[in-house]
Short mmCIF file of C-alpha atoms in Angstrom, two decimals:
data_model
loop_
_atom_site.label_atom_id
_atom_site.label_comp_id
_atom_site.label_asym_id
_atom_site.label_seq_id
_atom_site.Cartn_x
_atom_site.Cartn_y
_atom_site.Cartn_z
CA UNK A 6 7.77 27.95 76.95
CA UNK A 7 6.99 24.83 74.87
CA UNK A 8 5.11 23.43 77.80
CA UNK A 9 2.75 26.45 77.49
CA UNK A 10 -0.85 25.88 78.23
CA UNK A 11 -3.18 27.29 75.68
CA UNK A 12 -6.61 28.86 76.41
CA UNK A 13 -10.13 28.29 74.89
CA UNK A 14 -9.57 31.70 73.08
CA UNK A 15 -6.38 30.26 71.48
CA UNK A 16 -8.40 27.17 70.38
CA UNK A 17 -10.99 29.51 68.79
CA UNK A 18 -8.28 31.52 66.92
CA UNK A 19 -6.74 28.27 65.55
CA UNK A 20 -10.12 27.09 64.48
CA UNK A 21 -10.75 30.37 62.76
CA UNK A 22 -7.38 30.07 60.85
CA UNK A 23 -8.16 26.43 59.78
CA UNK A 24 -11.69 27.34 58.62
CA UNK A 25 -10.66 30.52 56.64
CA UNK A 26 -7.73 28.88 54.83
CA UNK A 27 -8.47 28.68 51.10
CA UNK A 28 -6.89 27.26 47.94
CA UNK A 29 -6.24 30.42 46.05
CA UNK A 30 -6.18 30.64 42.25
CA UNK A 31 -5.00 33.14 39.66
CA UNK A 32 -8.35 35.00 39.55
CA UNK A 33 -7.71 36.06 43.20
CA UNK A 34 -4.08 37.04 43.59
CA UNK A 35 -3.13 40.74 43.62
CA UNK A 36 0.24 41.84 42.33
CA UNK A 37 1.32 43.16 45.71
CA UNK A 38 4.82 41.82 46.26
CA UNK A 39 5.59 39.35 49.03
CA UNK A 40 8.65 40.22 50.95
CA UNK A 41 11.61 37.87 51.56
CA UNK A 42 10.88 38.24 55.30
CA UNK A 43 7.51 36.92 54.79
CA UNK A 44 8.65 33.93 52.68
CA UNK A 45 11.32 33.28 55.49
CA UNK A 46 8.58 33.24 58.11
CA UNK A 47 6.43 30.87 56.02
CA UNK A 48 9.53 28.47 55.51
CA UNK A 49 10.34 28.63 59.13
CA UNK A 50 6.77 27.41 59.85
CA UNK A 51 7.53 24.54 57.47
CA UNK A 52 10.63 23.58 59.42
CA UNK A 53 8.61 23.31 62.57
CA UNK A 54 6.59 20.37 61.06
CA UNK A 55 6.89 16.86 62.45
CA UNK A 56 9.06 14.54 60.38
CA UNK A 57 9.68 10.75 60.56
CA UNK A 58 12.84 10.14 62.68
CA UNK A 59 13.39 13.90 62.72
CA UNK A 60 14.64 13.48 59.25
CA UNK A 61 13.32 16.93 58.02
CA UNK A 62 13.44 15.71 54.38
CA UNK A 63 11.93 18.83 52.82
CA UNK A 64 13.56 21.09 50.31
CA UNK A 65 12.21 24.32 48.61
CA UNK A 66 12.71 26.13 45.35
CA UNK A 67 11.51 29.69 45.69
CA UNK A 68 10.65 31.07 42.21
CA UNK A 69 9.97 34.75 41.25
CA UNK A 70 11.31 34.73 37.73
CA UNK A 71 8.45 35.03 35.19
CA UNK A 72 10.37 33.00 32.63
CA UNK A 73 10.52 30.02 35.03
CA UNK A 74 6.76 30.43 35.91
CA UNK A 75 5.73 30.45 32.25
CA UNK A 76 7.44 27.21 31.56
CA UNK A 77 5.68 25.64 34.62
CA UNK A 78 2.46 27.18 33.31
CA UNK A 79 2.90 25.45 29.98
CA UNK A 80 3.16 22.10 31.69
CA UNK A 81 -0.13 22.92 33.48
CA UNK A 82 -1.85 23.75 30.25
CA UNK A 83 -0.88 20.55 28.69
CA UNK A 84 -1.90 18.41 31.57
CA UNK A 85 -5.02 20.32 32.25
CA UNK A 86 -6.24 19.66 28.74
CA UNK A 87 -5.70 15.96 29.29
CA UNK A 88 -7.22 15.95 32.63
CA UNK A 89 -10.41 17.63 31.54
CA UNK A 90 -11.04 14.73 29.14
CA UNK A 91 -11.36 12.28 31.97
CA UNK A 92 -14.67 13.84 32.88
CA UNK A 93 -18.19 13.45 31.39
CA UNK A 94 -18.92 16.10 28.60
CA UNK A 95 -21.38 17.80 30.97
CA UNK A 96 -18.78 18.22 33.73
CA UNK A 97 -16.08 19.18 31.19
CA UNK A 98 -18.10 22.56 30.63
CA UNK A 99 -17.92 23.32 34.36
CA UNK A 100 -14.20 22.16 34.42
CA UNK A 101 -13.30 24.51 31.62
CA UNK A 102 -15.03 27.44 33.41
CA UNK A 103 -12.84 27.22 36.40
CA UNK A 104 -9.46 28.82 36.97
CA UNK A 105 -7.48 26.10 38.66
CA UNK A 106 -4.05 27.59 39.32
CA UNK A 107 -2.25 30.93 39.62
CA UNK A 108 1.33 30.21 38.56
CA UNK A 109 1.91 33.36 36.53
CA UNK A 110 -0.37 35.60 38.64
CA UNK A 111 1.07 34.83 41.93
CA UNK A 112 4.20 36.77 42.85
CA UNK A 113 5.86 33.84 44.40
CA UNK A 114 5.90 30.10 43.52
CA UNK A 115 7.53 27.47 45.74
CA UNK A 116 8.28 24.02 44.56
CA UNK A 117 8.45 21.60 47.41
CA UNK A 118 10.54 18.45 47.17
CA UNK A 119 11.21 15.25 49.18
CA UNK A 120 14.83 14.26 49.61
CA UNK A 121 15.05 10.60 50.47
CA UNK A 122 17.75 9.70 53.00
CA UNK A 123 20.52 7.47 51.97
CA UNK A 124 20.88 6.21 55.55
CA UNK A 125 18.13 4.26 57.49
CA UNK A 126 15.61 6.63 59.07
CA UNK A 127 13.98 5.75 62.54
CA UNK A 128 10.40 4.90 61.91
CA UNK A 129 10.53 4.77 58.12
CA UNK A 130 10.60 1.00 57.66
CA UNK A 131 7.25 -0.59 57.00
CA UNK A 132 5.64 2.62 55.83
CA UNK A 133 8.13 4.30 53.54
CA UNK A 134 5.65 7.01 52.55
CA UNK A 135 6.14 8.51 55.90
CA UNK A 136 9.08 10.42 54.37
CA UNK A 137 6.86 12.31 51.91
CA UNK A 138 4.10 12.59 54.42
CA UNK A 139 6.58 14.63 56.66
CA UNK A 140 6.94 17.02 53.69
CA UNK A 141 3.15 17.33 53.44
CA UNK A 142 2.97 18.21 57.14
CA UNK A 143 5.38 21.00 56.42
CA UNK A 144 3.24 22.26 53.51
CA UNK A 145 0.22 22.43 55.66
CA UNK A 146 2.10 24.51 58.26
CA UNK A 147 3.12 26.76 55.38
CA UNK A 148 -0.61 27.07 54.32
CA UNK A 149 -1.64 28.03 57.80
CA UNK A 150 1.22 30.46 58.40
CA UNK A 151 0.39 32.14 55.05
CA UNK A 152 -3.26 32.48 56.02
CA UNK A 153 -2.51 34.11 59.41
CA UNK A 154 -0.20 36.50 57.52
CA UNK A 155 -3.24 37.23 55.16
CA UNK A 156 -1.32 35.64 52.15
CA UNK A 157 -3.19 33.28 49.93
CA UNK A 158 -1.62 29.80 48.83
CA UNK A 159 -2.73 27.57 46.16
CA UNK A 160 -1.43 24.01 45.55
CA UNK A 161 -1.12 23.02 41.88
CA UNK A 162 -1.11 19.38 41.18
CA UNK A 163 -1.98 19.26 37.54
CA UNK A 164 1.59 19.14 36.29
CA UNK A 165 4.04 16.63 34.95
CA UNK A 166 6.43 16.16 37.88
CA UNK A 167 9.20 15.06 35.58
CA UNK A 168 8.79 18.26 33.50
CA UNK A 169 8.83 20.37 36.59
CA UNK A 170 11.89 18.71 37.87
CA UNK A 171 13.57 19.33 34.46
CA UNK A 172 12.63 22.98 34.52
CA UNK A 173 14.04 23.33 38.07
CA UNK A 174 17.08 21.29 37.44
CA UNK A 175 16.22 18.98 40.22
CA UNK A 176 18.56 15.98 40.68
CA UNK A 177 16.92 12.58 39.95
CA UNK A 178 16.60 11.43 43.52
CA UNK A 179 14.31 14.35 44.53
CA UNK A 180 10.62 13.76 44.52
CA UNK A 181 8.28 16.72 43.64
CA UNK A 182 5.54 16.75 46.37
CA UNK A 183 3.85 19.97 45.64
CA UNK A 184 3.91 23.24 43.54
CA UNK A 185 2.60 26.17 45.52
CA UNK A 186 1.54 29.73 44.50
CA UNK A 187 1.65 32.47 47.03
CA UNK A 188 0.50 36.07 47.06
CA UNK A 189 -1.84 38.62 48.72
CA UNK A 190 -5.52 38.15 47.56
CA UNK A 191 -8.53 40.11 46.54
CA UNK A 192 -10.56 38.07 49.00
CA UNK A 193 -10.62 34.79 50.89
CA UNK A 194 -13.81 33.09 49.72
CA UNK A 195 -16.43 32.02 52.20
CA UNK A 196 -16.33 28.43 50.91
CA UNK A 197 -14.12 26.28 48.82
CA UNK A 198 -14.73 27.16 45.07
CA UNK A 199 -15.43 23.43 44.14
CA UNK A 200 -18.14 23.43 46.91
CA UNK A 201 -19.59 26.84 45.94
CA UNK A 202 -19.97 25.94 42.26
CA UNK A 203 -21.36 22.48 43.11
CA UNK A 204 -18.51 20.48 41.65
CA UNK A 205 -18.27 18.50 44.91
CA UNK A 206 -20.31 18.79 48.06
CA UNK A 207 -18.92 18.89 51.64
CA UNK A 208 -19.26 15.37 53.15
CA UNK A 209 -20.64 15.09 56.71
CA UNK A 210 -17.59 14.30 58.92
CA UNK A 211 -19.61 11.82 60.88
CA UNK A 212 -19.83 9.47 57.97
CA UNK A 213 -16.12 9.18 57.89
CA UNK A 214 -15.85 8.17 61.54
CA UNK A 215 -15.82 4.52 62.77
CA UNK A 216 -15.64 3.16 66.39
CA UNK A 217 -13.14 0.43 67.35
CA UNK A 218 -13.20 -0.98 63.78
CA UNK A 219 -14.77 -0.75 60.37
CA UNK B 30 -15.90 35.94 58.44
CA UNK B 31 -13.64 33.77 56.26
CA UNK B 32 -12.14 36.84 54.75
CA UNK B 33 -11.08 37.92 58.28
CA UNK B 34 -7.80 39.76 58.53
CA UNK B 35 -5.42 38.34 61.12
CA UNK B 36 -3.06 40.40 63.20
CA UNK B 37 0.56 40.07 64.18
CA UNK B 38 -0.53 38.70 67.57
CA UNK B 39 -2.37 36.03 65.76
CA UNK B 40 0.74 35.16 63.75
CA UNK B 41 2.73 34.92 66.95
CA UNK B 42 0.08 32.57 68.46
CA UNK B 43 0.09 30.25 65.50
CA UNK B 44 3.90 30.18 65.54
CA UNK B 45 3.77 29.33 69.33
CA UNK B 46 1.43 26.42 68.52
CA UNK B 47 3.60 25.18 65.72
CA UNK B 48 6.74 25.38 67.76
CA UNK B 49 5.38 23.69 70.91
CA UNK B 50 3.75 20.74 69.07
CA UNK B 51 5.55 17.50 69.85
CA UNK B 52 5.33 13.80 68.95
CA UNK B 53 4.28 12.36 72.36
CA UNK B 54 5.16 8.78 73.36
CA UNK B 55 3.99 6.45 76.19
CA UNK B 56 6.37 7.72 78.80
CA UNK B 57 4.50 11.06 78.70
CA UNK B 58 0.81 10.36 78.60
CA UNK B 59 -1.41 10.54 81.63
CA UNK B 60 -4.37 8.38 82.09
CA UNK B 61 -6.74 11.39 82.26
CA UNK B 62 -9.56 10.59 79.96
CA UNK B 63 -10.14 12.57 76.69
CA UNK B 64 -13.84 13.38 76.09
CA UNK B 65 -15.90 12.51 73.07
CA UNK B 66 -16.37 16.26 72.61
CA UNK B 67 -12.71 16.85 72.51
CA UNK B 68 -12.21 14.12 69.82
CA UNK B 69 -15.04 15.58 67.89
CA UNK B 70 -13.34 18.87 67.77
CA UNK B 71 -10.05 17.40 66.72
CA UNK B 72 -11.83 15.46 63.89
CA UNK B 73 -13.75 18.73 62.89
CA UNK B 74 -10.34 20.30 62.49
CA UNK B 75 -9.34 17.27 60.29
CA UNK B 76 -12.31 17.96 58.07
CA UNK B 77 -11.20 21.57 57.52
CA UNK B 78 -8.10 20.42 55.75
CA UNK B 79 -7.46 21.09 52.03
CA UNK B 80 -8.08 18.02 49.73
CA UNK B 81 -7.42 17.48 46.09
CA UNK B 82 -10.64 18.21 44.03
CA UNK B 83 -12.38 18.72 47.43
CA UNK B 84 -12.46 14.85 47.64
CA UNK B 85 -12.16 14.73 51.49
CA UNK B 86 -10.86 11.32 51.23
CA UNK B 87 -10.11 10.80 54.97
CA UNK B 88 -11.62 8.11 57.25
CA UNK B 89 -11.01 7.59 60.94
CA UNK B 90 -11.20 4.59 63.34
CA UNK B 91 -11.41 5.92 66.96
CA UNK B 92 -10.07 3.25 69.29
CA UNK B 93 -10.55 3.12 73.10
CA UNK B 94 -10.81 -0.65 73.67
CA UNK B 95 -7.64 -2.00 75.35
CA UNK B 96 -7.92 -5.29 73.55
CA UNK B 97 -7.61 -3.62 70.18
CA UNK B 98 -4.75 -1.52 71.36
CA UNK B 99 -2.88 -4.56 72.56
CA UNK B 100 -3.10 -6.22 69.17
CA UNK B 101 -1.86 -3.11 67.50
CA UNK B 102 0.99 -2.88 70.09
CA UNK B 103 2.05 -6.50 69.33
CA UNK B 104 2.46 -5.44 65.64
CA UNK B 105 4.69 -2.50 66.83
CA UNK B 106 6.78 -4.91 69.02
CA UNK B 107 7.46 -7.21 66.11
CA UNK B 108 8.29 -4.41 63.56
CA UNK B 109 10.34 -2.47 66.10
CA UNK B 110 12.56 -5.44 66.64
CA UNK B 111 13.15 -5.72 62.89
CA UNK B 112 13.63 -1.98 62.45
CA UNK B 113 16.24 -1.79 65.14
CA UNK B 114 18.43 -4.17 63.30
CA UNK B 115 18.89 -1.74 60.45
CA UNK B 116 21.05 0.41 62.51
CA UNK B 117 24.71 0.12 63.53
CA UNK B 118 25.23 -1.76 66.74
CA UNK B 119 26.33 1.54 68.47
CA UNK B 120 23.01 3.22 67.45
CA UNK B 121 20.96 0.03 68.45
CA UNK B 122 21.75 0.78 72.07
CA UNK B 123 20.26 4.31 71.90
CA UNK B 124 17.43 2.96 69.75
CA UNK B 125 16.54 0.49 72.38
CA UNK B 126 16.68 2.99 75.16
CA UNK B 127 13.91 5.11 73.50
CA UNK B 128 10.10 4.79 74.02
CA UNK B 129 8.78 5.24 70.44
CA UNK B 130 5.08 4.86 70.86
CA UNK B 131 2.17 5.11 73.34
CA UNK B 132 -0.39 2.80 71.86
CA UNK B 133 -1.50 1.23 75.31
CA UNK B 134 -0.72 4.32 77.34
CA UNK B 135 -2.80 6.76 75.33
CA UNK B 136 -6.44 6.84 76.20
CA UNK B 137 -7.40 7.25 72.58
CA UNK B 138 -5.91 5.86 69.31
CA UNK B 139 -7.04 7.01 65.91
CA UNK B 140 -6.23 5.17 62.74
CA UNK B 141 -6.40 7.30 59.67
CA UNK B 142 -7.18 5.86 56.29
CA UNK B 143 -7.31 7.09 52.74
CA UNK B 144 -10.33 6.04 50.69
CA UNK B 145 -9.48 6.35 47.07
CA UNK B 146 -12.28 7.62 44.75
CA UNK B 147 -13.91 5.31 42.16
CA UNK B 148 -14.58 8.38 40.09
CA UNK B 149 -12.06 10.64 38.48
CA UNK B 150 -10.99 13.44 40.95
CA UNK B 151 -10.21 16.95 39.88
CA UNK B 152 -6.38 17.59 40.29
CA UNK B 153 -5.48 13.94 40.91
CA UNK B 154 -4.26 12.86 37.42
CA UNK B 155 -0.39 13.28 37.08
CA UNK B 156 0.23 13.10 40.82
CA UNK B 157 -1.97 10.35 42.26
CA UNK B 158 -0.33 10.72 45.67
CA UNK B 159 -2.35 14.00 46.32
CA UNK B 160 -5.10 11.80 47.54
CA UNK B 161 -2.95 10.51 50.43
CA UNK B 162 -1.35 13.86 50.76
CA UNK B 163 -4.86 15.29 51.57
CA UNK B 164 -5.24 12.82 54.41
CA UNK B 165 -1.84 13.92 55.71
CA UNK B 166 -2.89 17.65 55.71
CA UNK B 167 -5.95 16.55 57.88
CA UNK B 168 -3.54 14.83 60.27
CA UNK B 169 -1.48 17.97 60.67
CA UNK B 170 -4.62 19.96 61.44
CA UNK B 171 -5.50 17.30 64.15
CA UNK B 172 -2.04 17.53 65.58
CA UNK B 173 -2.27 21.37 65.83
CA UNK B 174 -5.80 21.32 67.26
CA UNK B 175 -4.78 18.77 69.80
CA UNK B 176 -1.78 20.82 70.98
CA UNK B 177 -3.89 24.04 71.42
CA UNK B 178 -6.36 21.85 73.36
CA UNK B 179 -3.27 20.79 75.52
CA UNK B 180 -3.67 17.22 74.25
CA UNK B 181 -0.58 15.32 73.06
CA UNK B 182 -0.50 13.26 69.96
CA UNK B 183 2.05 10.76 68.72
CA UNK B 184 2.28 9.24 65.20
CA UNK B 185 3.27 5.56 65.12
CA UNK B 186 4.60 4.41 61.85
CA UNK B 187 6.50 1.25 62.95
CA UNK B 188 3.64 -1.07 62.19
CA UNK B 189 2.69 -3.57 59.58
CA UNK B 190 -0.09 -1.65 57.70
CA UNK B 191 -1.71 -5.05 56.53
CA UNK B 192 -1.79 -6.35 60.05
CA UNK B 193 -3.44 -3.10 61.25
CA UNK B 194 -5.99 -3.22 58.55
CA UNK B 195 -6.83 -6.82 59.42
CA UNK B 196 -7.17 -5.90 63.24
CA UNK B 197 -9.48 -2.97 62.30
CA UNK B 198 -11.43 -5.02 59.69
CA UNK B 199 -10.61 -2.39 56.98
CA UNK B 200 -11.75 -3.24 53.47
CA UNK B 201 -9.04 -3.90 51.11
CA UNK B 202 -9.25 -0.58 49.15
CA UNK B 203 -8.51 1.58 52.16
CA UNK B 204 -4.98 2.69 52.76
CA UNK B 205 -3.63 3.11 56.24
CA UNK B 206 -1.92 6.54 56.36
CA UNK B 207 -1.25 6.93 59.98
CA UNK B 208 -1.78 5.43 63.47
CA UNK B 209 -2.17 8.15 66.10
CA UNK B 210 -2.09 8.15 69.95
CA UNK B 211 -3.74 10.88 71.84
CA UNK B 212 -3.99 11.91 75.47
CA UNK B 213 -3.19 14.54 78.01
CA UNK B 214 0.57 14.78 78.91
CA UNK B 215 2.88 15.13 81.78
CA UNK B 216 4.71 17.78 79.82
CA UNK B 217 5.42 18.97 76.31
CA UNK B 218 9.16 18.68 75.87
CA UNK B 219 11.27 21.75 74.95
CA UNK B 220 12.67 19.99 71.97
CA UNK B 221 11.93 16.83 69.97
CA UNK B 222 13.23 13.74 71.84
CA UNK B 223 15.37 12.74 68.80
CA UNK B 224 17.06 16.06 68.77
CA UNK B 225 17.56 16.18 72.61
CA UNK B 226 19.19 12.71 72.78
CA UNK B 227 21.46 13.47 69.78
CA UNK B 228 19.86 10.83 67.47
CA UNK B 229 19.33 13.46 64.82
CA UNK B 230 20.38 17.13 64.73
CA UNK B 231 18.16 20.05 63.60
CA UNK B 232 19.08 21.07 60.14
CA UNK B 233 19.46 24.76 59.29
CA UNK B 234 16.51 25.56 57.12
CA UNK B 235 18.65 27.73 54.84
CA UNK B 236 20.39 24.75 53.50
CA UNK B 237 16.99 23.36 52.22
CA UNK B 238 16.24 26.56 50.32
CA UNK B 239 17.05 27.17 46.65
CA UNK B 240 16.44 30.22 44.41
CA UNK B 241 14.77 29.81 40.94
CA UNK B 242 16.25 26.36 40.50
CA UNK B 243 18.61 23.78 42.06
#
């Protein structure tokens, strides 16, 4: 079963999922509820991710309570105000015009944490970040599974991780890797919003590829 | 096109890809060559990954030269010897019995780097790691695209990143995120090797899920 051979049609389908996945923000979520069964399926996809030494170091806090979401959104507002000021005054106008998160609008939020191991982990010696990287692989699985279920997902990074940990009562040793917003959408946009509104152009992949060495 | 609605059959196919993806090591690669077209398709999948502020901060060094591979493999041998000693003497026996990489056996190696931006990046303020995390999302896309093309991929983390950078002549500002080995395989195993040989059990996903807060 796991040794299954996939076809060219299967390749094309995966490519279509990868290409139509979008970062979804609050101007695009509908209030259609997302069932527990759907969330379970998305978290099951997370658990199929690779992890260093098979450590499976991911943890999830599933949030539906509007009071919790509002506290998180307040951290976003504070940090977003600060973040905006790092750009030129010209770019600040465009920055302000963009909706960058959907914390309150999304029916479900999921905070994703890394739980470091107290024992040595196979493969996690010289590159300790591989623990967190495993959690990121799980998040990408969640993003793709959500998309193929026609559920949008947005990753909010403009947050104070310590504030989020405090709101969610996370023990000190846990590291916040991502804060995700999930829900059904009005539409999946043709292109990333930052590309469409000319914040950042798509880079030709060829420029990022080197042969044998730099 | 990007607003396409996927079906339950599409969900099942993605789930099958996620579940049959494996970390492939040198005892499982065949010497069947992997075409440039296939590598291009895998790198195209990488470029479809999400990235903070649409920064697309990934770079790839594609390696086919056996002389380069042998230098990388020497770094693995050194670090693997050190890593083994972090485990109890009982576990060291099992550790030594495992083939943990396929650097020389795999027809293609790909070193994946993170290129930090010199300008401010939208969304990369309070959580600077989101730059590297974007590269990891690209790697997971590569892993899944490889699997659906019936190509195996293994992630080698038991390496001195500075030594790898030196071998590949990477400029100082680049950060090595992953060293990947790709090739066709004898078989995709039913279960992760570390699970099958009882190095590490699969954890019930339910234990990793919290509601509203910890």
